[in-house]
Amino acid sequence: MKCYRLLPTRVYLLHQLKHVQFGYINLNDKNILVEHLAKNKKPVIFPVKAITSYLPHDFEKVFAEKTLRFAPLLDLEILDAMLMMVINPTILITKEHQHLMNGIAHQSALAIQRVRLIEAQREEAYVSTALLQVAQNLARTINLPHVLDMVTRLTPMLVGVTQCFIFLANDKASLVPPGASNLGLTDKASLVPPGASCYRLEAMYGVDGFDIHPKTPCDYWQELPSLIRDSVQYPIDVGNRLPPILQAVFPHGQLHTFLFPLQAQGNLIGCLLVGDTKMPILSLRREIITGIAYQTALAIDNAMLHAEHMNQKQLQHDLELARDIQRSFMPQDLPTLHDWDMATRWEMAHKVGGDFFDLISLSKHHLLIIIADVANKGLPAALFMAKTISLIRVTSLELSEPAEILDRVNKLLLPDSSGGMFVTVFCAVLERETGHLKYTSGGHNPPILLRKSGESIMLRTQGIILGVFDGMDFEQKSDTLHVGDGVLFYTDGVTEAFNSDDEMFGEDRLLHVLKENWHCSADEIAGKIQKSINDFAYPRSQSDDFTLLLVKRT
């Protein structure tokens, strides 16, 4: 539908138009007048009575006997507007009059073009200035609440809207209640952070305040039309299609409401909802708001990435601190014992882990040897490890038999071993002078006793993991280490290392490396075992904690 507006012009008959209600002439594309002007690009004359149905009210009464001359106003040879002149049919229109009127029409078309160009330039300059101001302000902060507050404050000032809300998407890609809002420079809404179940609006339109009944984020957004809930790609004229909770914010009957998508990296991260109680949100303002929405999406995305980066940085710092604390639980130096050679290797698959070992002097001649593995990884395992090793140390002050120590520690762990946490422990007491070794196992990998002769013995006993069952016995055995003998204590991360073919390193390979290098020092043997496992698993990275302790009698 073509729409041409009749406006009062400076003509000789202006005094006759003072009682005329000027408005629009609506002519569809098939109307003979529009067809003629668009096709022939030449003026056309109609009696007023011939087009009465297209003229504003009371127009016929004033110019009933007149003739109307419509001249096309062209823009690049395309019909852009019409110049209407009222002609007295009793006056003879000469060629000079026609040339004059055609010249007026031509100059009018040029003038309109120049004015539109100037307006377009001004609009473009204003758009650029407004968006530059938004960009400069957003560049000053990477704090998400500051970004939301800044946008909802700047948008009303730059664009003139009276309401501005920002919705943020949650992890389930559903939009949650407003993360920031602004009802203009004087009326503001105080909202809780995104994702909260309810909020309170205060001092709105003379209302002292009222509570909104709690709603889950999902229920809240489902009240909006499905068109808005779907992947929004372009601004949507919301009109009055708002849920009751927002109808309380937007005045009754207001139709000037638009929703602009906030997209970053191809994902819908939220929406910018703006409304105006005074005037429609036309193309210029929509263009500015579209630019603001684009910059807002980038700023929100950057703020979220920065927050995530800072959280990761803080987490890494906390993990480093936890690792240092965990290291402090381990023996800082191995005891120097006459006629005994010792070495250890302790590596975590993550920053912290559940493997640990300890060497506790029970007396001048007796050494308690502990190696254990909490059935988990990361921080939970490290915390459970710290608790277990503390209980073992306290218990060893009273008890000296391996089986008694594990039984007591198991009872102490049971009340707090929720969440499926448990630990495997191998406990041994070595008599330094004689080499006598008493040992028991709480579901741990059996250590390897290797004789000087090359004979190997797996130190197996009956015993369950700690922290699961009560009333279970721990079997205790003993053996003697002679000169040249030794024991390798280890966790499952040693034997259960996998290569790219999903083959496990296993006890046989471990025993082979141990025998092949038994003539070396304890530290050299530990290094050979570690290198063999790394070479075997390459290029796969370490997937489990790795701990070994080698005690060799020299």
Coordinates of C-alpha atoms in Angstrom, one line a residue, residues 2-384:
K2 CA 1.4 3.4 -1.0
C3 CA 0.8 6.2 1.5
Y4 CA 1.1 9.9 0.6
R5 CA 0.6 12.6 3.2
L6 CA -1.2 15.8 2.4
L7 CA 0.4 18.8 4.1
P8 CA -0.5 22.5 4.0
T9 CA 1.8 24.3 1.6
R10 CA 2.5 27.9 0.8
V11 CA 0.0 28.4 -2.0
Y12 CA -2.4 31.3 -2.9
L13 CA -5.3 29.3 -1.5
L14 CA -3.7 28.6 1.9
H15 CA -6.5 30.6 3.6
Q16 CA -9.0 28.2 2.2
L17 CA -7.3 25.2 3.8
K18 CA -7.4 26.4 7.4
H19 CA -10.5 24.3 8.1
V20 CA -9.2 21.2 6.2
Q21 CA -8.1 18.2 8.1
F22 CA -4.9 17.1 6.4
G23 CA -3.9 13.5 6.5
Y24 CA -2.9 10.7 4.2
I25 CA -4.0 9.6 0.7
N26 CA -3.8 5.8 0.5
L27 CA -3.4 4.4 -3.0
N28 CA -2.6 0.9 -3.7
D29 CA -0.1 -0.1 -6.5
K30 CA -3.0 -0.9 -8.9
N31 CA -4.5 2.5 -8.7
I32 CA -4.6 4.3 -12.1
L33 CA -2.9 7.4 -10.6
V34 CA 0.0 5.5 -9.1
E35 CA 0.4 3.4 -12.2
H36 CA 0.5 6.4 -14.5
L37 CA 3.0 8.3 -12.4
A38 CA 5.2 5.3 -11.9
K39 CA 5.1 4.2 -15.5
N40 CA 5.0 7.4 -17.5
K41 CA 6.7 9.7 -15.0
K42 CA 4.6 12.5 -16.2
P43 CA 2.0 14.8 -14.4
V44 CA -1.6 13.7 -14.4
I45 CA -4.8 15.8 -13.8
F46 CA -7.9 14.6 -11.9
P47 CA -11.1 16.4 -10.9
V48 CA -11.5 16.4 -7.2
K49 CA -14.8 14.5 -7.4
A50 CA -13.0 11.7 -9.3
I51 CA -10.8 10.8 -6.4
T52 CA -12.9 11.8 -3.5
S53 CA -12.6 8.5 -1.8
Y54 CA -8.8 9.0 -1.5
L55 CA -8.9 12.5 -0.1
P56 CA -9.0 13.6 3.6
H57 CA -12.2 14.4 5.3
D58 CA -13.8 17.8 4.3
F59 CA -11.3 18.2 1.4
E60 CA -14.1 17.9 -1.2
K61 CA -16.2 20.6 0.5
V62 CA -13.4 23.1 0.1
F63 CA -12.3 22.2 -3.4
A64 CA -15.4 20.5 -4.8
E65 CA -15.1 22.2 -8.2
K66 CA -11.3 22.2 -8.4
T67 CA -8.9 20.1 -10.4
L68 CA -5.9 18.4 -8.9
R69 CA -2.6 18.1 -10.7
F70 CA -0.3 15.4 -9.5
A71 CA 3.4 15.7 -10.5
P72 CA 5.7 12.8 -9.9
L73 CA 8.7 13.5 -7.6
L74 CA 11.4 11.0 -8.8
D75 CA 14.5 9.7 -7.0
L76 CA 16.8 7.9 -9.4
E77 CA 13.9 7.6 -11.9
I78 CA 11.8 5.9 -9.2
L79 CA 8.5 7.3 -8.0
D80 CA 9.3 8.7 -4.5
A81 CA 6.5 11.2 -3.8
M82 CA 3.8 13.3 -5.5
L83 CA 3.4 17.1 -5.7
M84 CA -0.3 18.0 -5.7
M85 CA -1.5 21.3 -7.0
V86 CA -5.0 22.6 -6.8
I87 CA -6.1 24.3 -10.0
N88 CA -9.1 26.4 -10.8
P89 CA -10.6 24.8 -13.9
T90 CA -11.7 28.2 -15.2
I91 CA -8.1 29.3 -15.5
L92 CA -6.3 28.5 -18.7
I93 CA -3.1 26.6 -18.0
T94 CA -0.5 27.6 -20.6
K95 CA 2.7 25.8 -21.6
E96 CA 4.6 28.3 -19.6
H97 CA 2.5 27.4 -16.5
Q98 CA 3.1 23.7 -17.2
H99 CA 6.9 24.3 -17.5
L100 CA 6.9 26.3 -14.4
M101 CA 4.9 23.6 -12.4
N102 CA 7.2 20.9 -13.8
G103 CA 10.2 22.9 -12.8
I104 CA 8.8 23.3 -9.3
A105 CA 8.2 19.6 -9.1
H106 CA 11.7 18.9 -10.3
Q107 CA 13.3 21.3 -7.8
S108 CA 11.0 19.9 -5.0
A109 CA 12.3 16.4 -5.8
L110 CA 15.9 17.6 -5.6
A111 CA 15.3 19.5 -2.4
I112 CA 13.7 16.4 -0.8
Q113 CA 16.7 14.3 -1.9
R114 CA 19.1 16.9 -0.4
V115 CA 17.2 17.1 2.8
R116 CA 17.0 13.3 3.1
L117 CA 20.7 13.1 2.4
I118 CA 21.5 15.6 5.1
E119 CA 19.2 13.8 7.5
A120 CA 20.8 10.5 6.7
Q121 CA 24.2 12.0 7.3
R122 CA 23.1 13.4 10.6
E123 CA 21.5 10.1 11.5
E124 CA 24.6 8.2 10.5
A125 CA 26.8 10.6 12.5
Y126 CA 24.5 10.3 15.6
V127 CA 24.4 6.5 15.3
S128 CA 28.2 6.4 15.1
T129 CA 28.5 8.8 18.0
A130 CA 26.0 6.9 20.2
L131 CA 27.6 3.5 19.5
L132 CA 31.1 5.0 20.1
Q133 CA 30.0 6.3 23.4
V134 CA 28.6 2.8 24.3
A135 CA 31.8 1.1 23.2
Q136 CA 34.0 3.6 25.1
N137 CA 32.0 3.0 28.3
L138 CA 31.9 -0.8 27.9
A139 CA 35.6 -0.9 27.3
R140 CA 36.2 0.5 30.8
T141 CA 34.9 -2.5 32.6
I142 CA 34.9 -6.3 32.3
N143 CA 32.7 -6.8 35.4
L144 CA 29.4 -8.4 34.4
P145 CA 27.1 -6.5 36.8
H146 CA 28.8 -3.2 35.8
V147 CA 28.2 -4.1 32.1
L148 CA 24.5 -4.8 32.7
D149 CA 24.0 -1.7 34.7
M150 CA 25.9 0.5 32.2
V151 CA 23.8 -0.7 29.2
T152 CA 20.5 -0.2 31.0
R153 CA 21.5 3.3 32.0
L154 CA 23.0 4.4 28.6
T155 CA 20.3 3.0 26.4
P156 CA 17.5 5.2 27.7
M157 CA 19.7 8.3 27.5
L158 CA 21.0 7.7 24.0
V159 CA 17.9 6.3 22.4
G160 CA 15.1 7.9 24.5
V161 CA 13.3 4.6 25.4
T162 CA 11.6 4.6 28.8
Q163 CA 12.2 0.9 29.7
C164 CA 15.2 -1.2 29.3
F165 CA 15.7 -4.8 30.5
I166 CA 18.4 -7.4 30.0
F167 CA 17.6 -11.1 30.1
L168 CA 20.5 -13.5 30.5
A169 CA 20.5 -17.2 29.3
N170 CA 21.3 -19.8 31.9
D171 CA 23.2 -23.1 31.4
K172 CA 20.0 -24.7 29.9
A173 CA 19.7 -22.1 27.3
S174 CA 16.5 -20.8 28.9
L175 CA 16.1 -17.1 29.6
V176 CA 15.9 -16.1 33.3
P177 CA 14.5 -13.1 35.0
P178 CA 16.1 -9.7 34.2
G179 CA 19.8 -9.5 35.1
A180 CA 19.6 -5.7 34.9
S181 CA 16.8 -3.2 34.3
N182 CA 16.2 0.5 33.9
L183 CA 12.8 2.2 33.8
G184 CA 14.3 5.5 32.8
L185 CA 16.4 8.0 34.6
T186 CA 14.0 8.5 37.5
D187 CA 12.1 5.2 37.8
K188 CA 14.3 2.2 38.4
A189 CA 13.6 -1.4 39.3
S190 CA 15.7 -3.2 41.9
L191 CA 16.2 -6.8 40.8
V192 CA 18.0 -9.7 42.3
P193 CA 20.8 -11.4 40.3
P194 CA 20.0 -13.6 37.2
G195 CA 18.5 -17.0 38.0
A196 CA 16.8 -16.0 41.2
S197 CA 13.2 -17.2 41.7
C198 CA 11.6 -13.8 42.4
Y199 CA 12.3 -10.1 42.6
R200 CA 10.8 -6.9 44.0
L201 CA 9.9 -3.8 42.0
E202 CA 10.1 -0.5 44.0
A203 CA 8.9 3.1 43.4
M204 CA 7.4 2.4 40.0
Y205 CA 4.9 4.8 38.5
G206 CA 3.9 6.0 41.9
V207 CA 3.4 2.5 43.4
D208 CA 5.2 2.2 46.7
G209 CA 6.2 -1.4 46.0
F210 CA 4.8 -4.9 45.5
D211 CA 6.1 -8.4 45.5
I212 CA 6.1 -10.8 42.6
H213 CA 5.2 -14.3 43.5
P214 CA 8.2 -16.7 43.2
K215 CA 8.6 -18.3 39.9
T216 CA 11.3 -20.6 38.6
P217 CA 13.4 -19.2 35.7
C218 CA 12.0 -21.8 33.3
D219 CA 8.3 -21.0 34.2
Y220 CA 9.0 -17.3 34.0
W221 CA 10.3 -17.4 30.4
Q222 CA 7.8 -19.9 29.2
E223 CA 5.1 -17.2 29.6
L224 CA 6.6 -15.3 26.7
P225 CA 5.6 -16.2 23.1
S226 CA 7.3 -19.2 21.6
L227 CA 8.6 -16.8 18.9
I228 CA 10.7 -15.1 21.5
R229 CA 11.9 -18.3 23.2
D230 CA 13.2 -19.7 20.0
S231 CA 16.6 -18.8 18.6
V232 CA 16.2 -15.1 18.1
Q233 CA 18.1 -13.8 15.1
Y234 CA 16.7 -10.3 14.6
P235 CA 14.7 -7.7 16.6
I236 CA 11.2 -8.7 17.3
D237 CA 8.2 -6.3 17.8
V238 CA 6.9 -7.7 21.0
G239 CA 3.9 -5.4 21.1
N240 CA 1.8 -6.2 24.1
R241 CA 2.7 -9.9 24.1
L242 CA 4.3 -9.9 27.5
P243 CA 3.8 -12.2 30.5
P244 CA 1.9 -10.8 33.4
I245 CA 5.0 -10.3 35.4
L246 CA 6.3 -7.8 32.8
Q247 CA 2.9 -6.2 32.1
A248 CA 3.1 -4.8 35.6
V249 CA 6.3 -3.0 34.5
F250 CA 5.1 -1.8 31.1
P251 CA 2.1 0.5 31.1
H252 CA -1.2 -0.8 29.9
G253 CA -1.8 -0.5 26.2
Q254 CA 1.8 0.3 25.3
L255 CA 2.7 -1.3 22.0
H256 CA 6.1 0.2 21.4
T257 CA 8.2 -2.8 22.8
F258 CA 11.0 -4.5 21.0
L259 CA 13.2 -7.5 21.9
F260 CA 16.8 -7.6 20.5
P261 CA 18.9 -10.8 20.6
L262 CA 22.2 -10.8 22.4
Q263 CA 24.4 -13.3 20.6
A264 CA 28.1 -14.2 21.0
Q265 CA 30.0 -16.8 19.2
G266 CA 26.9 -18.0 17.5
N267 CA 25.0 -18.6 20.8
L268 CA 22.0 -16.8 22.2
I269 CA 23.3 -15.5 25.6
G270 CA 20.4 -13.2 26.3
C271 CA 18.0 -10.6 25.1
L272 CA 17.7 -6.8 25.4
L273 CA 14.0 -5.7 25.9
V274 CA 13.2 -2.0 25.4
G275 CA 10.0 -0.1 25.5
D276 CA 8.7 3.4 25.0
T277 CA 5.5 5.0 26.3
K278 CA 5.8 8.1 24.2
M279 CA 6.6 7.3 20.6
P280 CA 7.1 4.3 18.3
I281 CA 10.6 2.8 18.1
L282 CA 11.3 3.5 14.4
S283 CA 14.2 2.5 12.1
L284 CA 16.8 4.9 13.4
R285 CA 16.3 4.0 17.0
R286 CA 16.1 0.3 16.2
E287 CA 19.4 0.7 14.3
I288 CA 21.1 2.2 17.3
I289 CA 19.6 -0.3 19.7
T290 CA 20.8 -3.2 17.4
G291 CA 24.3 -1.8 17.6
I292 CA 24.0 -1.5 21.4
A293 CA 22.8 -5.0 21.6
Y294 CA 25.7 -6.3 19.5
Q295 CA 28.2 -4.4 21.7
T296 CA 26.4 -5.5 24.8
A297 CA 26.6 -9.2 23.8
L298 CA 30.4 -8.9 23.2
A299 CA 30.8 -7.1 26.5
I300 CA 28.8 -9.7 28.4
D301 CA 30.7 -12.5 26.7
N302 CA 34.0 -10.9 27.5
A303 CA 32.9 -10.3 31.1
M304 CA 31.9 -13.9 31.4
L305 CA 35.1 -15.2 29.9
H306 CA 37.1 -12.9 32.2
A307 CA 35.1 -14.1 35.3
E308 CA 35.7 -17.7 34.2
H309 CA 39.4 -16.9 33.7
M310 CA 39.7 -15.4 37.1
N311 CA 37.9 -18.4 38.6
Q312 CA 40.2 -20.7 36.9
K313 CA 43.2 -18.7 38.0
Q314 CA 42.0 -18.7 41.6
L315 CA 41.3 -22.4 41.4
Q316 CA 44.8 -23.0 40.1
H317 CA 46.2 -21.0 42.9
D318 CA 44.1 -22.9 45.4
L319 CA 45.2 -26.2 43.9
E320 CA 48.9 -25.1 44.0
L321 CA 48.4 -24.2 47.7
A322 CA 46.7 -27.5 48.3
R323 CA 49.5 -29.4 46.6
D324 CA 52.1 -27.6 48.8
I325 CA 50.0 -28.5 51.9
Q326 CA 49.7 -32.1 50.7
R327 CA 53.5 -32.3 50.1
S328 CA 53.9 -31.1 53.7
F329 CA 52.2 -34.3 54.8
M330 CA 54.9 -36.4 53.1
P331 CA 58.3 -37.0 54.6
Q332 CA 60.5 -34.1 53.6
D333 CA 63.6 -36.2 53.8
L334 CA 64.0 -40.0 54.0
P335 CA 65.6 -41.3 57.2
T336 CA 69.3 -42.1 57.0
L337 CA 69.6 -45.6 58.3
H338 CA 72.8 -47.5 58.6
D339 CA 72.9 -50.5 56.1
W340 CA 69.7 -49.4 54.5
D341 CA 69.1 -47.6 51.1
M342 CA 65.8 -45.9 50.4
A343 CA 64.2 -44.0 47.5
T344 CA 60.8 -42.7 46.6
R345 CA 58.8 -41.4 43.6
W346 CA 55.6 -39.5 44.0
E347 CA 53.7 -37.9 41.2
M348 CA 50.0 -36.8 41.0
A349 CA 47.9 -37.2 37.9
H350 CA 46.3 -33.8 38.9
K351 CA 47.5 -31.0 41.0
V352 CA 46.5 -32.9 44.1
G353 CA 45.7 -36.6 44.6
G354 CA 45.1 -39.5 46.9
D355 CA 48.4 -41.4 46.9
F356 CA 50.6 -41.0 49.9
F357 CA 53.4 -42.7 51.9
D358 CA 54.9 -42.2 55.2
L359 CA 57.9 -43.3 57.3
I360 CA 57.3 -43.0 61.1
S361 CA 59.9 -43.9 63.7
L362 CA 58.1 -46.0 66.4
S363 CA 61.3 -46.4 68.4
K364 CA 65.0 -46.4 68.1
H365 CA 64.9 -49.7 66.2
H366 CA 61.5 -49.8 64.6
L367 CA 60.3 -48.0 61.5
L368 CA 56.6 -47.8 60.5
I369 CA 56.2 -47.9 56.6
I370 CA 52.9 -46.7 55.1
I371 CA 51.8 -46.6 51.5
A372 CA 48.2 -45.9 50.6
D373 CA 45.9 -44.9 47.8
V374 CA 42.5 -43.1 48.2
A375 CA 39.9 -44.4 45.7
N376 CA 39.5 -41.0 43.9
K377 CA 41.5 -38.2 42.4
G378 CA 41.8 -34.5 42.8
L379 CA 40.9 -32.4 45.8
P380 CA 38.4 -34.9 47.5
A381 CA 41.1 -37.6 47.5
A382 CA 43.7 -35.2 48.8
L383 CA 41.4 -34.2 51.7
F384 CA 40.6 -37.8 52.5

